[in-house]
């Protein structure tokens, strides 16, 4: 078995849900909050690396989340 697998896209999900899915893969979630008036607070609007990219255990995933900093 190999330790890399394809990461999923979390855009449009709530941050708590996205966080759990990151950690379930053994990845590290880093949340960046930005004030976005057109989106519900707590919604993930972007992530790096984007879903579908190869991810290895311990990799960091940046989640850009709408709402107050």
mmCIF file of N, CA, C and O in Angstrom:
data_model
loop_
_atom_site.group_PDB
_atom_site.id
_atom_site.type_symbol
_atom_site.label_atom_id
_atom_site.label_comp_id
_atom_site.label_asym_id
_atom_site.label_seq_id
_atom_site.Cartn_x
_atom_site.Cartn_y
_atom_site.Cartn_z
ATOM 1 N N UNK A 1 0.852 -1.198 0.000
ATOM 2 C CA UNK A 1 0.000 0.000 0.000
ATOM 3 C C UNK A 1 0.882 1.240 0.000
ATOM 4 O O UNK A 1 1.936 1.248 0.622
ATOM 5 N N UNK A 2 0.452 2.268 -0.702
ATOM 6 C CA UNK A 2 1.234 3.498 -0.714
ATOM 7 C C UNK A 2 0.540 4.553 0.134
ATOM 8 O O UNK A 2 -0.660 4.515 0.343
ATOM 9 N N UNK A 3 1.308 5.510 0.650
ATOM 10 C CA UNK A 3 0.782 6.436 1.643
ATOM 11 C C UNK A 3 0.175 7.692 1.038
ATOM 12 O O UNK A 3 -0.354 8.518 1.745
ATOM 13 N N UNK A 4 0.231 7.845 -0.270
ATOM 14 C CA UNK A 4 -0.378 9.033 -0.857
ATOM 15 C C UNK A 4 -1.748 8.673 -1.418
ATOM 16 O O UNK A 4 -1.967 7.579 -1.887
ATOM 17 N N UNK A 5 -2.668 9.620 -1.290
ATOM 18 C CA UNK A 5 -3.959 9.419 -1.915
ATOM 19 C C UNK A 5 -4.465 10.761 -2.398
ATOM 20 O O UNK A 5 -3.915 11.792 -2.060
ATOM 21 N N UNK A 6 -5.491 10.732 -3.202
ATOM 22 C CA UNK A 6 -5.999 11.955 -3.802
ATOM 23 C C UNK A 6 -6.858 12.690 -2.793
ATOM 24 O O UNK A 6 -7.783 12.121 -2.225
ATOM 25 N N UNK A 7 -6.529 13.948 -2.548
ATOM 26 C CA UNK A 7 -7.281 14.740 -1.600
ATOM 27 C C UNK A 7 -8.592 15.178 -2.243
ATOM 28 O O UNK A 7 -8.715 15.230 -3.451
ATOM 29 N N UNK A 8 -9.584 15.501 -1.399
ATOM 30 C CA UNK A 8 -10.892 15.887 -1.925
ATOM 31 C C UNK A 8 -11.068 17.405 -1.900
ATOM 32 O O UNK A 8 -10.327 18.116 -1.231
ATOM 33 N N UNK A 9 -12.062 17.849 -2.634
ATOM 34 C CA UNK A 9 -12.380 19.269 -2.687
ATOM 35 C C UNK A 9 -13.376 19.596 -1.580
ATOM 36 O O UNK A 9 -14.391 18.931 -1.456
ATOM 37 N N UNK A 10 -13.069 20.591 -0.769
ATOM 38 C CA UNK A 10 -13.939 20.949 0.358
ATOM 39 C C UNK A 10 -14.629 22.288 0.166
ATOM 40 O O UNK A 10 -15.278 22.782 1.072
ATOM 41 N N UNK A 11 -14.465 22.898 -1.002
ATOM 42 C CA UNK A 11 -15.070 24.200 -1.253
ATOM 43 C C UNK A 11 -16.589 24.086 -1.153
ATOM 44 O O UNK A 11 -17.188 23.156 -1.683
ATOM 45 N N UNK A 12 -17.205 25.014 -0.435
ATOM 46 C CA UNK A 12 -18.651 25.020 -0.265
ATOM 47 C C UNK A 12 -19.114 24.326 1.003
ATOM 48 O O UNK A 12 -20.272 24.407 1.369
ATOM 49 N N UNK A 13 -18.190 23.669 1.697
ATOM 50 C CA UNK A 13 -18.554 22.981 2.932
ATOM 51 C C UNK A 13 -18.315 23.890 4.132
ATOM 52 O O UNK A 13 -17.596 24.871 4.042
ATOM 53 N N UNK A 14 -18.916 23.550 5.263
ATOM 54 C CA UNK A 14 -18.674 24.290 6.495
ATOM 55 C C UNK A 14 -17.294 23.924 7.033
ATOM 56 O O UNK A 14 -16.831 22.800 6.875
ATOM 57 N N UNK A 15 -16.663 24.885 7.708
ATOM 58 C CA UNK A 15 -15.277 24.705 8.139
ATOM 59 C C UNK A 15 -15.106 23.522 9.090
ATOM 60 O O UNK A 15 -14.128 22.779 8.979
ATOM 61 N N UNK A 16 -16.039 23.294 10.003
ATOM 62 C CA UNK A 16 -15.897 22.180 10.952
ATOM 63 C C UNK A 16 -15.899 20.843 10.211
ATOM 64 O O UNK A 16 -15.098 19.955 10.499
ATOM 65 N N UNK A 17 -16.782 20.719 9.236
ATOM 66 C CA UNK A 17 -16.893 19.511 8.422
ATOM 67 C C UNK A 17 -15.626 19.324 7.585
ATOM 68 O O UNK A 17 -15.065 18.227 7.501
ATOM 69 N N UNK A 18 -15.164 20.400 6.980
ATOM 70 C CA UNK A 18 -13.956 20.350 6.149
ATOM 71 C C UNK A 18 -12.741 19.956 6.985
ATOM 72 O O UNK A 18 -11.916 19.151 6.573
ATOM 73 N N UNK A 19 -12.649 20.528 8.188
ATOM 74 C CA UNK A 19 -11.562 20.227 9.106
ATOM 75 C C UNK A 19 -11.490 18.741 9.424
ATOM 76 O O UNK A 19 -10.416 18.139 9.399
ATOM 77 N N UNK A 20 -12.640 18.149 9.734
ATOM 78 C CA UNK A 20 -12.691 16.724 10.055
ATOM 79 C C UNK A 20 -12.232 15.883 8.874
ATOM 80 O O UNK A 20 -11.524 14.893 9.053
ATOM 81 N N UNK A 21 -12.637 16.268 7.667
ATOM 82 C CA UNK A 21 -12.262 15.465 6.499
ATOM 83 C C UNK A 21 -10.771 15.572 6.210
ATOM 84 O O UNK A 21 -10.164 14.628 5.718
ATOM 85 N N UNK A 22 -10.176 16.720 6.516
ATOM 86 C CA UNK A 22 -8.728 16.884 6.360
ATOM 87 C C UNK A 22 -8.011 15.968 7.348
ATOM 88 O O UNK A 22 -7.115 15.194 6.990
ATOM 89 N N UNK A 23 -8.427 16.035 8.615
ATOM 90 C CA UNK A 23 -7.755 15.255 9.662
ATOM 91 C C UNK A 23 -7.964 13.759 9.486
ATOM 92 O O UNK A 23 -7.100 12.964 9.840
ATOM 93 N N UNK A 24 -9.097 13.373 8.911
ATOM 94 C CA UNK A 24 -9.374 11.951 8.676
ATOM 95 C C UNK A 24 -8.355 11.345 7.713
ATOM 96 O O UNK A 24 -8.093 10.146 7.759
ATOM 97 N N UNK A 25 -7.786 12.175 6.838
ATOM 98 C CA UNK A 25 -6.780 11.701 5.883
ATOM 99 C C UNK A 25 -5.362 11.814 6.448
ATOM 100 O O UNK A 25 -4.399 11.543 5.756
ATOM 101 N N UNK A 26 -5.257 12.250 7.708
ATOM 102 C CA UNK A 26 -3.937 12.403 8.306
ATOM 103 C C UNK A 26 -3.246 13.678 7.875
ATOM 104 O O UNK A 26 -2.034 13.818 8.011
ATOM 105 N N UNK A 27 -4.014 14.624 7.351
ATOM 106 C CA UNK A 27 -3.461 15.901 6.908
ATOM 107 C C UNK A 27 -3.659 16.949 7.999
ATOM 108 O O UNK A 27 -4.376 16.725 8.968
ATOM 109 N N UNK A 28 -3.010 18.086 7.831
ATOM 110 C CA UNK A 28 -3.084 19.159 8.820
ATOM 111 C C UNK A 28 -3.850 20.333 8.220
ATOM 112 O O UNK A 28 -3.432 20.887 7.203
ATOM 113 N N UNK A 29 -4.955 20.698 8.845
ATOM 114 C CA UNK A 29 -5.759 21.820 8.342
ATOM 115 C C UNK A 29 -5.264 23.131 8.928
ATOM 116 O O UNK A 29 -5.005 23.232 10.122
ATOM 117 N N UNK A 30 -5.109 24.117 8.078
ATOM 118 C CA UNK A 30 -4.783 25.474 8.529
ATOM 119 C C UNK A 30 -5.869 26.395 7.982
ATOM 120 O O UNK A 30 -6.054 26.501 6.772
ATOM 121 N N UNK A 31 -6.617 27.017 8.896
ATOM 122 C CA UNK A 31 -7.758 27.839 8.501
ATOM 123 C C UNK A 31 -7.346 29.298 8.386
ATOM 124 O O UNK A 31 -6.700 29.844 9.278
ATOM 125 N N UNK A 32 -7.699 29.920 7.273
ATOM 126 C CA UNK A 32 -7.498 31.355 7.074
ATOM 127 C C UNK A 32 -8.873 31.990 6.897
ATOM 128 O O UNK A 32 -9.584 31.649 5.959
ATOM 129 N N UNK A 33 -9.233 32.876 7.803
ATOM 130 C CA UNK A 33 -10.546 33.527 7.711
ATOM 131 C C UNK A 33 -10.423 34.866 7.006
ATOM 132 O O UNK A 33 -9.518 35.643 7.290
ATOM 133 N N UNK A 34 -11.343 35.114 6.083
ATOM 134 C CA UNK A 34 -11.380 36.376 5.345
ATOM 135 C C UNK A 34 -12.798 36.899 5.391
ATOM 136 O O UNK A 34 -13.747 36.131 5.275
ATOM 137 N N UNK A 35 -12.947 38.206 5.554
ATOM 138 C CA UNK A 35 -14.280 38.790 5.526
ATOM 139 C C UNK A 35 -14.853 38.711 4.123
ATOM 140 O O UNK A 35 -14.314 39.294 3.197
ATOM 141 N N UNK A 36 -15.905 37.950 3.958
ATOM 142 C CA UNK A 36 -16.572 37.805 2.661
ATOM 143 C C UNK A 36 -18.060 37.998 2.900
ATOM 144 O O UNK A 36 -18.696 37.151 3.522
ATOM 145 N N UNK A 37 -18.603 39.098 2.416
ATOM 146 C CA UNK A 37 -19.996 39.411 2.728
ATOM 147 C C UNK A 37 -20.984 38.581 1.923
ATOM 148 O O UNK A 37 -22.123 38.418 2.322
ATOM 149 N N UNK A 38 -20.538 38.037 0.787
ATOM 150 C CA UNK A 38 -21.474 37.321 -0.085
ATOM 151 C C UNK A 38 -21.573 35.838 0.237
ATOM 152 O O UNK A 38 -22.252 35.100 -0.460
ATOM 153 N N UNK A 39 -20.898 35.375 1.281
ATOM 154 C CA UNK A 39 -20.902 33.955 1.622
ATOM 155 C C UNK A 39 -21.301 33.775 3.080
ATOM 156 O O UNK A 39 -21.050 34.643 3.906
ATOM 157 N N UNK A 40 -21.912 32.627 3.407
ATOM 158 C CA UNK A 40 -22.248 32.351 4.805
ATOM 159 C C UNK A 40 -20.977 32.219 5.645
ATOM 160 O O UNK A 40 -19.986 31.652 5.191
ATOM 161 N N UNK A 41 -21.014 32.749 6.858
ATOM 162 C CA UNK A 41 -19.881 32.633 7.773
ATOM 163 C C UNK A 41 -19.553 31.164 8.001
ATOM 164 O O UNK A 41 -20.437 30.351 8.194
ATOM 165 N N UNK A 42 -18.266 30.850 7.932
ATOM 166 C CA UNK A 42 -17.831 29.480 8.173
ATOM 167 C C UNK A 42 -17.762 28.617 6.930
ATOM 168 O O UNK A 42 -17.334 27.475 6.995
ATOM 169 N N UNK A 43 -18.150 29.162 5.776
ATOM 170 C CA UNK A 43 -18.099 28.367 4.545
ATOM 171 C C UNK A 43 -16.718 28.432 3.913
ATOM 172 O O UNK A 43 -16.133 29.494 3.794
ATOM 173 N N UNK A 44 -16.206 27.265 3.524
ATOM 174 C CA UNK A 44 -14.927 27.196 2.826
ATOM 175 C C UNK A 44 -15.138 27.649 1.386
ATOM 176 O O UNK A 44 -15.988 27.115 0.686
ATOM 177 N N UNK A 45 -14.376 28.669 0.953
ATOM 178 C CA UNK A 45 -14.532 29.140 -0.430
ATOM 179 C C UNK A 45 -13.318 28.837 -1.294
ATOM 180 O O UNK A 45 -13.363 28.993 -2.509
ATOM 181 N N UNK A 46 -12.237 28.372 -0.679
ATOM 182 C CA UNK A 46 -11.068 27.983 -1.470
ATOM 183 C C UNK A 46 -10.175 27.104 -0.613
ATOM 184 O O UNK A 46 -10.244 27.159 0.625
ATOM 185 N N UNK A 47 -9.356 26.284 -1.257
ATOM 186 C CA UNK A 47 -8.377 25.496 -0.508
ATOM 187 C C UNK A 47 -7.129 25.299 -1.357
ATOM 188 O O UNK A 47 -7.185 25.320 -2.582
ATOM 189 N N UNK A 48 -6.001 25.169 -0.667
ATOM 190 C CA UNK A 48 -4.713 24.892 -1.301
ATOM 191 C C UNK A 48 -4.040 23.746 -0.567
ATOM 192 O O UNK A 48 -3.945 23.804 0.654
ATOM 193 N N UNK A 49 -3.539 22.734 -1.211
ATOM 194 C CA UNK A 49 -3.736 22.476 -2.634
ATOM 195 C C UNK A 49 -5.201 22.170 -2.910
ATOM 196 O O UNK A 49 -5.921 21.766 -2.009
ATOM 197 N N UNK A 50 -5.615 22.344 -4.154
ATOM 198 C CA UNK A 50 -7.011 22.118 -4.486
ATOM 199 C C UNK A 50 -7.330 20.626 -4.469
ATOM 200 O O UNK A 50 -6.440 19.791 -4.544
ATOM 201 N N UNK A 51 -8.612 20.313 -4.347
ATOM 202 C CA UNK A 51 -9.042 18.921 -4.297
ATOM 203 C C UNK A 51 -8.585 18.158 -5.535
ATOM 204 O O UNK A 51 -8.533 18.711 -6.627
ATOM 205 N N UNK A 52 -8.246 16.901 -5.338
ATOM 206 C CA UNK A 52 -7.810 16.079 -6.460
ATOM 207 C C UNK A 52 -6.298 15.980 -6.549
ATOM 208 O O UNK A 52 -5.771 15.097 -7.203
ATOM 209 N N UNK A 53 -5.586 16.896 -5.885
ATOM 210 C CA UNK A 53 -4.129 16.831 -5.881
ATOM 211 C C UNK A 53 -3.658 15.706 -4.961
ATOM 212 O O UNK A 53 -4.344 15.319 -4.035
ATOM 213 N N UNK A 54 -2.461 15.213 -5.227
ATOM 214 C CA UNK A 54 -1.885 14.182 -4.381
ATOM 215 C C UNK A 54 -1.577 14.784 -3.009
ATOM 216 O O UNK A 54 -1.065 15.884 -2.905
ATOM 217 N N UNK A 55 -1.919 14.030 -1.979
ATOM 218 C CA UNK A 55 -1.642 14.489 -0.617
ATOM 219 C C UNK A 55 -1.027 13.344 0.169
ATOM 220 O O UNK A 55 -1.455 12.205 0.049
ATOM 221 N N UNK A 56 -0.018 13.669 0.953
ATOM 222 C CA UNK A 56 0.618 12.666 1.801
ATOM 223 C C UNK A 56 0.325 12.980 3.264
ATOM 224 O O UNK A 56 0.103 14.118 3.621
ATOM 225 N N UNK A 57 0.355 11.934 4.074
ATOM 226 C CA UNK A 57 0.084 12.114 5.494
ATOM 227 C C UNK A 57 0.986 13.193 6.080
ATOM 228 O O UNK A 57 2.188 13.219 5.810
ATOM 229 N N UNK A 58 0.397 14.103 6.850
ATOM 230 C CA UNK A 58 1.161 15.184 7.451
ATOM 231 C C UNK A 58 1.205 16.445 6.607
ATOM 232 O O UNK A 58 1.649 17.486 7.082
ATOM 233 N N UNK A 59 0.751 16.356 5.343
ATOM 234 C CA UNK A 59 0.712 17.549 4.496
ATOM 235 C C UNK A 59 -0.253 18.574 5.076
ATOM 236 O O UNK A 59 -1.245 18.226 5.718
ATOM 237 N N UNK A 60 0.032 19.839 4.809
ATOM 238 C CA UNK A 60 -0.822 20.930 5.269
ATOM 239 C C UNK A 60 -1.821 21.287 4.171
ATOM 240 O O UNK A 60 -1.463 21.347 3.002
ATOM 241 N N UNK A 61 -3.068 21.492 4.577
ATOM 242 C CA UNK A 61 -4.105 21.940 3.652
ATOM 243 C C UNK A 61 -4.615 23.294 4.154
ATOM 244 O O UNK A 61 -5.058 23.413 5.298
ATOM 245 N N UNK A 62 -4.509 24.313 3.318
ATOM 246 C CA UNK A 62 -5.019 25.635 3.677
ATOM 247 C C UNK A 62 -6.491 25.704 3.317
ATOM 248 O O UNK A 62 -6.859 25.432 2.168
ATOM 249 N N UNK A 63 -7.315 26.069 4.284
ATOM 250 C CA UNK A 63 -8.751 26.255 4.057
ATOM 251 C C UNK A 63 -9.053 27.735 4.196
ATOM 252 O O UNK A 63 -8.801 28.318 5.243
ATOM 253 N N UNK A 64 -9.545 28.339 3.139
ATOM 254 C CA UNK A 64 -9.923 29.763 3.173
ATOM 255 C C UNK A 64 -11.403 29.837 3.500
ATOM 256 O O UNK A 64 -12.235 29.289 2.769
ATOM 257 N N UNK A 65 -11.724 30.490 4.608
ATOM 258 C CA UNK A 65 -13.070 30.437 5.173
ATOM 259 C C UNK A 65 -13.657 31.841 5.257
ATOM 260 O O UNK A 65 -12.993 32.789 5.683
ATOM 261 N N UNK A 66 -14.925 31.960 4.864
ATOM 262 C CA UNK A 66 -15.628 33.244 4.936
ATOM 263 C C UNK A 66 -15.980 33.560 6.385
ATOM 264 O O UNK A 66 -16.311 32.676 7.154
ATOM 265 N N UNK A 67 -15.909 34.845 6.720
ATOM 266 C CA UNK A 67 -16.340 35.244 8.058
ATOM 267 C C UNK A 67 -15.322 36.109 8.751
ATOM 268 O O UNK A 67 -14.239 36.364 8.222
ATOM 269 N N UNK A 68 -15.667 36.565 9.943
ATOM 270 C CA UNK A 68 -14.759 37.450 10.676
ATOM 271 C C UNK A 68 -13.443 36.747 10.973
ATOM 272 O O UNK A 68 -13.414 35.550 11.204
ATOM 273 N N UNK A 69 -12.369 37.492 10.966
ATOM 274 C CA UNK A 69 -11.041 36.934 11.239
ATOM 275 C C UNK A 69 -10.938 36.482 12.690
ATOM 276 O O UNK A 69 -11.460 37.133 13.560
#
